[in-house]
Amino acid sequence: MASKKTAADMPVRWMRKTALLSTGLLALWIGGMALALPQQTLQASLRGLSVWWEVLFPALFPFFVLSELLLGFGVVHLTGSLLDPLMRPLFRIPGVGGFVVAMGFASGYPVGARLTSRLMEQRLLNREEGERLVAMTTSSDPIFLIGAVCIGFFGRADVAPVMAAAHYGGAMLLGFALRRGGRQRREDDAETEAGAPESAMRSTGRQAAGSGMGPGGRGRLRHAVAAMHRARLADGRPFGVMLQDALKSSLQLMIVVGGLVVFFSAALELLLHSGVLSSLRFGFGRLLGAAGLVPGLSEAIVQGAFEVTLGARAAAEAARSAPLVDQVAAAAFVLSWAGLSVHAQVAGLMSRTRWRYLPFLRARLLHAVIAAALVYLLWPLLGPPA
């Protein structure tokens, strides 16, 4: 038995060693390029720092603090009891996931990952549920999608309905599609739930349904308020302490996010100067041409693979070579893929849990394809008039 288990683990170990070696070589190469091009590295780092301070910090920091306070007050338990009858049939996720979906869609990446990691740490979600929830809630916020991309980059507010429908509709379809996978719960997840002090929360919706409380009735509302009260008593921190803890943890998270933004900004600039991206642009251009699309959109795909803002801007700047519908589809693809910079932020936020990156990577690619396809399907209905 031991030999069979070892043989089965060999491909996984080989993949991990290969990934570790590749990451080390890439880091060594980027460090060498930074030493060879210090001026370009400094300018790119300053641009990334400017984006973090002027855009990301004011946009994300209040939501981080608010989410910590809502968790402390037990609002997650309140919404979990109310939304459990909706979330479980649709997405096979406990009702607390509804709070994460709402906050994630409203505030954008990586708030959904932050909330999911907190719920997994509190054992309100197992690994399978947490992975599906992070995949579904890693989305852009409406202010960035409409204000920055549609109005700022494209200069057209009339493309906002189709892009928003494709992006958020794709996220919902992704969550519905992922519910069909992984029906067998792993033993370690079951053990985790069994030993969780908050594990009773995972079945609040079922208890409410079994007690004859209809959806939307007073009985369900009383049950939800009682769950919120129990969670607040279990937390026990005074408001001043809770606010101080929320500010401290949110500042730490923002520093991590800022460091990743600066790093990827510098890394992308070095890749551009080294000529590595030229071959990637050529390869993606050939693929797009074979699919009947404009090869000029490869610039948006390549830059968006690393950083979502640059990719969305490149899609809007392809106006001379690509039809508007293709530009919007490329932008929706980039927004849903989210860029490796956001991937790194999500991975950092989920590092304290048993979350896995590979399912998230597949989900991001699937979301990107679904969003681009929805743009073409919805264009006759929601697109701007010809």
Tab-separated table of C-alpha atoms in Angstrom:
chain	number	residue	atom	x	y	z
A	1	MET	CA	0.000	0.000	0.000
A	2	ALA	CA	2.794	2.386	0.872
A	3	SER	CA	4.571	1.750	-2.431
A	4	LYS	CA	1.389	2.357	-4.401
A	5	LYS	CA	0.744	5.588	-2.552
A	6	THR	CA	4.291	6.727	-3.175
A	7	ALA	CA	4.027	5.917	-6.863
A	8	ALA	CA	0.761	7.811	-7.127
A	9	ASP	CA	2.272	10.842	-5.418
A	10	MET	CA	5.297	10.975	-7.730
A	11	PRO	CA	3.637	13.031	-10.546
A	12	VAL	CA	2.362	15.542	-7.999
A	13	ARG	CA	5.782	15.837	-6.372
A	14	TRP	CA	7.425	16.210	-9.759
A	15	MET	CA	5.001	19.004	-10.714
A	16	ARG	CA	5.640	20.795	-7.437
A	17	LYS	CA	9.410	20.560	-7.848
A	18	THR	CA	9.169	21.760	-11.445
A	19	ALA	CA	6.946	24.689	-10.463
A	20	LEU	CA	9.288	25.608	-7.606
A	21	LEU	CA	12.349	25.464	-9.866
A	22	SER	CA	10.626	27.481	-12.591
A	23	THR	CA	9.542	30.126	-10.095
A	24	GLY	CA	13.070	30.384	-8.729
A	25	LEU	CA	14.577	30.750	-12.203
A	26	LEU	CA	11.987	33.374	-13.132
A	27	ALA	CA	12.702	35.352	-9.955
A	28	LEU	CA	16.445	35.152	-10.667
A	29	TRP	CA	15.883	36.356	-14.228
A	30	ILE	CA	13.683	39.272	-13.121
A	31	GLY	CA	16.289	40.253	-10.526
A	32	GLY	CA	19.008	40.244	-13.176
A	33	MET	CA	16.874	42.358	-15.513
A	34	ALA	CA	16.171	44.807	-12.695
A	35	LEU	CA	19.918	45.227	-12.142
A	36	ALA	CA	20.491	45.675	-15.865
A	37	LEU	CA	17.640	48.190	-16.280
A	38	PRO	CA	17.488	50.124	-12.989
A	39	GLN	CA	15.893	53.282	-14.426
A	40	GLN	CA	13.024	51.425	-16.116
A	41	THR	CA	12.478	49.322	-13.001
A	42	LEU	CA	12.292	52.423	-10.801
A	43	GLN	CA	9.813	54.193	-13.086
A	44	ALA	CA	7.589	51.118	-13.340
A	45	SER	CA	7.668	50.647	-9.568
A	46	LEU	CA	6.671	54.291	-9.052
A	47	ARG	CA	3.761	53.842	-11.473
A	48	GLY	CA	2.612	50.778	-9.584
A	49	LEU	CA	2.925	52.648	-6.281
A	50	SER	CA	0.866	55.496	-7.719
A	51	VAL	CA	-1.881	53.099	-8.809
A	52	TRP	CA	-1.935	51.526	-5.357
A	53	TRP	CA	-2.087	54.813	-3.455
A	54	GLU	CA	-4.417	56.772	-5.741
A	55	VAL	CA	-6.784	53.996	-6.884
A	56	LEU	CA	-6.588	50.775	-4.883
A	57	PHE	CA	-6.094	52.127	-1.364
A	58	PRO	CA	-9.138	54.431	-1.305
A	59	ALA	CA	-11.231	51.833	-3.144
A	60	LEU	CA	-10.367	48.731	-1.088
A	61	PHE	CA	-9.408	49.907	2.392
A	62	PRO	CA	-12.911	51.006	3.490
A	63	PHE	CA	-14.381	47.704	2.284
A	64	PHE	CA	-11.730	45.718	4.155
A	65	VAL	CA	-12.501	47.576	7.385
A	66	LEU	CA	-16.262	47.324	6.857
A	67	SER	CA	-16.105	43.608	6.166
A	68	GLU	CA	-14.133	42.996	9.373
A	69	LEU	CA	-16.682	44.956	11.384
A	70	LEU	CA	-19.606	43.109	9.801
A	71	LEU	CA	-17.951	39.805	10.641
A	72	GLY	CA	-17.471	40.911	14.233
A	73	PHE	CA	-21.089	42.039	14.601
A	74	GLY	CA	-22.370	38.710	13.254
A	75	VAL	CA	-24.005	40.137	10.126
A	76	VAL	CA	-22.545	37.218	8.155
A	77	HIS	CA	-24.539	34.813	10.328
A	78	LEU	CA	-27.660	36.895	9.797
A	79	THR	CA	-27.368	36.821	6.020
A	80	GLY	CA	-26.293	33.186	6.138
A	81	SER	CA	-29.541	32.134	7.787
A	82	LEU	CA	-31.623	34.203	5.383
A	83	LEU	CA	-29.834	33.218	2.170
A	84	ASP	CA	-29.183	29.545	2.882
A	85	PRO	CA	-32.328	28.365	1.025
A	86	LEU	CA	-31.120	30.245	-2.053
A	87	MET	CA	-27.381	29.602	-2.019
A	88	ARG	CA	-27.449	25.852	-1.364
A	89	PRO	CA	-29.707	24.810	-4.277
A	90	LEU	CA	-28.061	27.170	-6.769
A	91	PHE	CA	-24.374	26.981	-5.867
A	92	ARG	CA	-24.028	24.263	-3.178
A	93	ILE	CA	-22.602	26.909	-0.838
A	94	PRO	CA	-23.906	27.780	2.658
A	95	GLY	CA	-25.924	30.941	3.059
A	96	VAL	CA	-22.910	32.871	4.394
A	97	GLY	CA	-21.628	32.772	0.830
A	98	GLY	CA	-24.387	35.171	-0.183
A	99	PHE	CA	-22.759	37.882	1.917
A	100	VAL	CA	-19.430	37.240	0.174
A	101	VAL	CA	-21.082	37.349	-3.265
A	102	ALA	CA	-22.712	40.709	-2.516
A	103	MET	CA	-19.548	42.247	-1.062
A	104	GLY	CA	-17.324	40.746	-3.748
A	105	PHE	CA	-19.431	42.061	-6.625
A	106	ALA	CA	-19.838	45.491	-5.018
A	107	SER	CA	-16.215	46.092	-4.034
A	108	GLY	CA	-14.288	43.978	-6.573
A	109	TYR	CA	-11.208	41.828	-6.292
A	110	PRO	CA	-9.722	40.785	-3.933
A	111	VAL	CA	-12.408	41.478	-1.286
A	112	GLY	CA	-14.201	38.211	-2.058
A	113	ALA	CA	-11.010	36.274	-1.366
A	114	ARG	CA	-10.469	38.120	1.907
A	115	LEU	CA	-13.967	37.329	3.167
A	116	THR	CA	-13.779	33.726	2.025
A	117	SER	CA	-10.488	33.202	3.840
A	118	ARG	CA	-12.016	34.582	7.039
A	119	LEU	CA	-15.004	32.259	6.741
A	120	MET	CA	-12.721	29.301	6.097
A	121	GLU	CA	-10.618	30.216	9.126
A	122	GLN	CA	-13.817	30.260	11.190
A	123	ARG	CA	-14.722	26.877	9.627
A	124	LEU	CA	-17.984	28.126	8.196
A	125	LEU	CA	-16.828	26.868	4.787
A	126	ASN	CA	-14.847	23.776	3.856
A	127	ARG	CA	-12.135	23.825	1.211
A	128	GLU	CA	-14.366	22.777	-1.669
A	129	GLU	CA	-16.955	25.455	-0.877
A	130	GLY	CA	-14.285	28.090	-0.328
A	131	GLU	CA	-12.632	27.365	-3.649
A	132	ARG	CA	-15.935	27.650	-5.502
A	133	LEU	CA	-16.826	30.863	-3.686
A	134	VAL	CA	-13.471	32.507	-4.428
A	135	ALA	CA	-13.755	31.507	-8.081
A	136	MET	CA	-17.204	33.084	-8.353
A	137	THR	CA	-16.517	36.304	-6.420
A	138	THR	CA	-13.193	37.264	-7.990
A	139	SER	CA	-14.707	39.992	-10.130
A	140	SER	CA	-14.303	43.656	-10.928
A	141	ASP	CA	-16.247	46.274	-9.030
A	142	PRO	CA	-18.890	48.285	-10.936
A	143	ILE	CA	-17.057	51.586	-10.469
A	144	PHE	CA	-13.934	50.276	-12.204
A	145	LEU	CA	-15.877	48.388	-14.883
A	146	ILE	CA	-18.201	51.247	-15.796
A	147	GLY	CA	-16.216	54.331	-14.827
A	148	ALA	CA	-12.644	53.357	-15.679
A	149	VAL	CA	-13.054	50.808	-18.483
A	150	CYS	CA	-16.261	51.754	-20.323
A	151	ILE	CA	-16.199	55.525	-19.880
A	152	GLY	CA	-12.497	56.146	-19.227
A	153	PHE	CA	-10.823	53.736	-21.677
A	154	PHE	CA	-13.524	53.218	-24.315
A	155	GLY	CA	-15.077	56.660	-23.959
A	156	ARG	CA	-18.520	55.078	-24.373
A	157	ALA	CA	-21.075	54.583	-21.634
A	158	ASP	CA	-23.314	52.627	-24.014
A	159	VAL	CA	-21.063	49.538	-23.830
A	160	ALA	CA	-21.469	49.314	-20.051
A	161	PRO	CA	-24.693	47.230	-20.046
A	162	VAL	CA	-23.334	44.447	-22.240
A	163	MET	CA	-19.961	44.372	-20.506
A	164	ALA	CA	-21.482	44.303	-17.027
A	165	ALA	CA	-23.990	41.612	-18.014
A	166	ALA	CA	-21.242	39.493	-19.550
A	167	HIS	CA	-18.856	39.905	-16.607
A	168	TYR	CA	-21.250	39.408	-13.686
A	169	GLY	CA	-23.505	37.018	-15.583
A	170	GLY	CA	-20.431	34.960	-16.407
A	171	ALA	CA	-19.516	34.856	-12.710
A	172	MET	CA	-22.964	33.556	-11.794
A	173	LEU	CA	-22.870	30.956	-14.588
A	174	LEU	CA	-19.411	29.929	-13.396
A	175	GLY	CA	-20.687	29.401	-9.867
A	176	PHE	CA	-23.589	27.342	-11.167
A	177	ALA	CA	-21.269	25.258	-13.339
A	178	LEU	CA	-18.791	24.604	-10.513
A	179	ARG	CA	-21.538	23.270	-8.244
A	180	ARG	CA	-21.653	20.119	-10.358
A	181	GLY	CA	-18.033	19.234	-9.639
A	182	GLY	CA	-16.479	17.611	-6.608
A	183	ARG	CA	-19.596	15.991	-5.161
A	184	GLN	CA	-17.523	13.692	-2.984
A	185	ARG	CA	-16.486	15.638	0.101
A	186	ARG	CA	-12.992	14.831	1.204
A	187	GLU	CA	-12.483	13.198	4.575
A	188	ASP	CA	-10.264	15.979	5.773
A	189	ASP	CA	-12.970	18.536	5.034
A	190	ALA	CA	-15.503	16.436	6.921
A	191	GLU	CA	-13.151	16.180	9.881
A	192	THR	CA	-12.581	19.918	9.783
A	193	GLU	CA	-16.290	20.594	9.914
A	194	ALA	CA	-16.879	18.035	12.650
A	195	GLY	CA	-14.380	19.718	14.945
A	196	ALA	CA	-15.536	23.257	14.250
A	197	PRO	CA	-17.212	25.135	17.080
A	198	GLU	CA	-19.201	27.120	14.530
A	199	SER	CA	-20.219	24.080	12.534
A	200	ALA	CA	-23.806	24.471	13.639
A	201	MET	CA	-23.968	27.574	11.477
A	202	ARG	CA	-23.522	25.462	8.358
A	203	SER	CA	-26.931	23.918	8.863
A	204	THR	CA	-28.937	26.917	10.007
A	205	GLY	CA	-30.884	27.049	6.785
A	206	ARG	CA	-31.777	23.378	7.033
A	207	GLN	CA	-32.833	23.749	10.665
A	208	ALA	CA	-35.026	26.694	9.749
A	209	ALA	CA	-36.616	24.789	6.910
A	210	GLY	CA	-37.175	21.755	9.100
A	211	SER	CA	-38.863	23.784	11.800
A	212	GLY	CA	-41.619	24.899	9.459
A	213	MET	CA	-40.428	28.455	8.941
A	214	GLY	CA	-41.229	29.457	5.415
A	215	PRO	CA	-38.898	31.570	3.322
A	216	GLY	CA	-39.254	35.225	4.155
A	217	GLY	CA	-41.460	34.501	7.208
A	218	ARG	CA	-41.101	35.922	10.676
A	219	GLY	CA	-39.785	32.609	11.987
A	220	ARG	CA	-36.822	32.637	9.611
A	221	LEU	CA	-36.090	36.268	10.406
A	222	ARG	CA	-36.156	35.570	14.167
A	223	HIS	CA	-33.837	32.613	13.623
A	224	ALA	CA	-31.429	34.805	11.629
A	225	VAL	CA	-31.411	37.556	14.252
A	226	ALA	CA	-30.785	34.959	16.960
A	227	ALA	CA	-27.831	33.572	14.969
A	228	MET	CA	-26.425	37.086	14.642
A	229	HIS	CA	-26.810	37.665	18.386
A	230	ARG	CA	-25.051	34.397	19.253
A	231	ALA	CA	-22.182	35.241	16.930
A	232	ARG	CA	-21.800	38.706	18.495
A	233	LEU	CA	-21.711	37.208	21.989
A	234	ALA	CA	-19.170	34.598	20.855
A	235	ASP	CA	-16.926	37.357	19.490
A	236	GLY	CA	-17.152	39.357	22.702
A	237	ARG	CA	-14.884	42.254	21.703
A	238	PRO	CA	-15.913	45.838	22.539
A	239	PHE	CA	-16.493	48.080	19.536
A	240	GLY	CA	-13.284	50.023	20.120
A	241	VAL	CA	-11.165	46.881	20.148
A	242	MET	CA	-13.026	45.518	17.116
A	243	LEU	CA	-12.411	48.735	15.152
A	244	GLN	CA	-8.737	48.772	16.114
A	245	ASP	CA	-8.306	45.146	15.020
A	246	ALA	CA	-10.141	45.873	11.755
A	247	LEU	CA	-7.903	48.840	10.959
A	248	LYS	CA	-4.736	46.920	11.823
A	249	SER	CA	-5.565	43.842	9.737
A	250	SER	CA	-6.833	45.959	6.825
A	251	LEU	CA	-3.649	48.037	6.743
A	252	GLN	CA	-1.557	44.868	6.710
A	253	LEU	CA	-3.589	43.527	3.798
A	254	MET	CA	-3.283	46.776	1.861
A	255	ILE	CA	0.494	46.702	2.256
A	256	VAL	CA	0.553	43.178	0.818
A	257	VAL	CA	-1.678	44.248	-2.080
A	258	GLY	CA	0.523	47.278	-2.735
A	259	GLY	CA	3.686	45.208	-2.771
A	260	LEU	CA	2.211	42.802	-5.305
A	261	VAL	CA	1.020	45.643	-7.538
A	262	VAL	CA	4.456	47.285	-7.515
A	263	PHE	CA	6.201	43.964	-8.187
A	264	PHE	CA	4.007	43.031	-11.149
A	265	SER	CA	4.228	46.538	-12.571
A	266	ALA	CA	8.026	46.312	-12.564
A	267	ALA	CA	8.036	42.715	-13.824
A	268	LEU	CA	5.763	43.555	-16.755
A	269	GLU	CA	7.929	46.525	-17.700
A	270	LEU	CA	11.015	44.307	-17.682
A	271	LEU	CA	9.259	41.719	-19.823
A	272	LEU	CA	8.335	44.421	-22.319
A	273	HIS	CA	11.934	45.666	-22.541
A	274	SER	CA	13.356	42.154	-22.829
A	275	GLY	CA	11.258	41.305	-25.881
A	276	VAL	CA	9.715	38.207	-24.290
A	277	LEU	CA	6.209	39.573	-24.758
A	278	SER	CA	6.776	40.105	-28.465
A	279	SER	CA	6.794	36.369	-29.087
A	280	LEU	CA	3.709	35.968	-26.894
A	281	ARG	CA	1.902	38.673	-28.854
A	282	PHE	CA	2.802	36.957	-32.106
A	283	GLY	CA	1.570	33.595	-30.847
A	284	PHE	CA	-1.724	34.950	-29.555
A	285	GLY	CA	-2.154	36.933	-32.767
A	286	ARG	CA	-1.909	33.726	-34.781
A	287	LEU	CA	-4.476	32.045	-32.513
A	288	LEU	CA	-6.877	34.970	-32.771
A	289	GLY	CA	-6.492	35.054	-36.546
A	290	ALA	CA	-7.228	31.342	-36.762
A	291	ALA	CA	-10.392	31.925	-34.701
A	292	GLY	CA	-11.562	34.625	-37.101
A	293	LEU	CA	-10.754	37.509	-34.754
A	294	VAL	CA	-8.498	40.509	-35.250
A	295	PRO	CA	-4.854	39.654	-34.425
A	296	GLY	CA	-4.348	43.181	-33.086
A	297	LEU	CA	-6.218	42.209	-29.924
A	298	SER	CA	-3.265	40.043	-28.882
A	299	GLU	CA	-1.732	43.101	-27.190
A	300	ALA	CA	-4.719	43.300	-24.846
A	301	ILE	CA	-4.641	39.568	-24.100
A	302	VAL	CA	-0.906	39.501	-23.334
A	303	GLN	CA	-0.880	42.598	-21.140
A	304	GLY	CA	-4.139	41.559	-19.481
A	305	ALA	CA	-2.641	38.203	-18.618
A	306	PHE	CA	-0.379	40.066	-16.190
A	307	GLU	CA	-2.331	43.182	-15.165
A	308	VAL	CA	-6.031	43.824	-15.705
A	309	THR	CA	-5.847	47.613	-16.065
A	310	LEU	CA	-3.223	47.505	-18.809
A	311	GLY	CA	-5.103	44.797	-20.680
A	312	ALA	CA	-8.413	46.654	-20.592
A	313	ARG	CA	-6.728	49.843	-21.797
A	314	ALA	CA	-5.023	47.956	-24.642
A	315	ALA	CA	-8.382	46.478	-25.703
A	316	ALA	CA	-9.899	49.959	-25.910
A	317	GLU	CA	-6.909	51.275	-27.878
A	318	ALA	CA	-7.334	48.632	-30.595
A	319	ALA	CA	-10.095	50.734	-32.184
A	320	ARG	CA	-8.355	51.119	-35.529
A	321	SER	CA	-7.847	47.421	-36.119
A	322	ALA	CA	-10.815	45.700	-34.428
A	323	PRO	CA	-14.605	46.088	-34.431
A	324	LEU	CA	-16.163	47.439	-31.246
A	325	VAL	CA	-17.750	44.099	-30.325
A	326	ASP	CA	-14.348	42.394	-30.487
A	327	GLN	CA	-12.816	45.102	-28.315
A	328	VAL	CA	-15.538	44.744	-25.679
A	329	ALA	CA	-15.202	40.945	-25.760
A	330	ALA	CA	-11.442	41.246	-25.241
A	331	ALA	CA	-11.973	43.654	-22.344
A	332	ALA	CA	-14.532	41.298	-20.763
A	333	PHE	CA	-12.048	38.435	-21.162
A	334	VAL	CA	-9.326	40.430	-19.400
A	335	LEU	CA	-11.605	41.624	-16.583
A	336	SER	CA	-12.789	38.079	-15.893
A	337	TRP	CA	-9.300	36.569	-16.092
A	338	ALA	CA	-8.234	39.324	-13.640
A	339	GLY	CA	-4.501	39.160	-14.357
A	340	LEU	CA	-1.699	37.386	-12.537
A	341	SER	CA	-1.351	40.386	-10.240
A	342	VAL	CA	-4.842	39.732	-8.825
A	343	HIS	CA	-4.108	35.995	-8.786
A	344	ALA	CA	-1.130	36.679	-6.545
A	345	GLN	CA	-3.241	38.885	-4.271
A	346	VAL	CA	-5.863	36.137	-3.938
A	347	ALA	CA	-3.192	33.516	-3.262
A	348	GLY	CA	-1.674	35.714	-0.569
A	349	LEU	CA	-5.022	36.291	1.124
A	350	MET	CA	-5.868	32.579	1.019
A	351	SER	CA	-2.453	31.424	2.208
A	352	ARG	CA	-3.662	30.651	5.744
A	353	THR	CA	-6.251	28.183	4.456
A	354	ARG	CA	-5.999	24.909	2.537
A	355	TRP	CA	-7.129	26.614	-0.663
A	356	ARG	CA	-5.560	25.386	-3.932
A	357	TYR	CA	-4.480	27.608	-6.809
A	358	LEU	CA	-4.960	25.189	-9.724
A	359	PRO	CA	-8.797	25.016	-9.460
A	360	PHE	CA	-8.831	28.814	-9.203
A	361	LEU	CA	-6.684	29.106	-12.328
A	362	ARG	CA	-9.052	26.870	-14.299
A	363	ALA	CA	-12.046	28.821	-13.025
A	364	ARG	CA	-10.538	32.160	-14.053
A	365	LEU	CA	-9.902	30.910	-17.566
A	366	LEU	CA	-13.432	29.488	-17.779
A	367	HIS	CA	-14.927	32.749	-16.528
A	368	ALA	CA	-12.939	34.691	-19.118
A	369	VAL	CA	-14.172	32.486	-21.963
A	370	ILE	CA	-17.785	32.621	-20.735
A	371	ALA	CA	-17.695	36.421	-20.423
A	372	ALA	CA	-16.276	36.877	-23.928
A	373	ALA	CA	-18.883	34.508	-25.373
A	374	LEU	CA	-21.689	36.342	-23.539
A	375	VAL	CA	-20.593	39.625	-25.124
A	376	TYR	CA	-21.239	38.190	-28.591
A	377	LEU	CA	-24.515	36.568	-27.498
A	378	LEU	CA	-25.867	39.685	-25.760
A	379	TRP	CA	-24.539	42.257	-28.229
A	380	PRO	CA	-27.741	42.393	-30.344
A	381	LEU	CA	-29.808	42.975	-27.174
A	382	LEU	CA	-27.609	45.150	-24.945
A	383	GLY	CA	-24.964	46.497	-27.293
A	384	PRO	CA	-24.981	50.075	-28.602
A	385	PRO	CA	-27.100	50.741	-31.696
A	386	ALA	CA	-25.314	50.299	-34.992
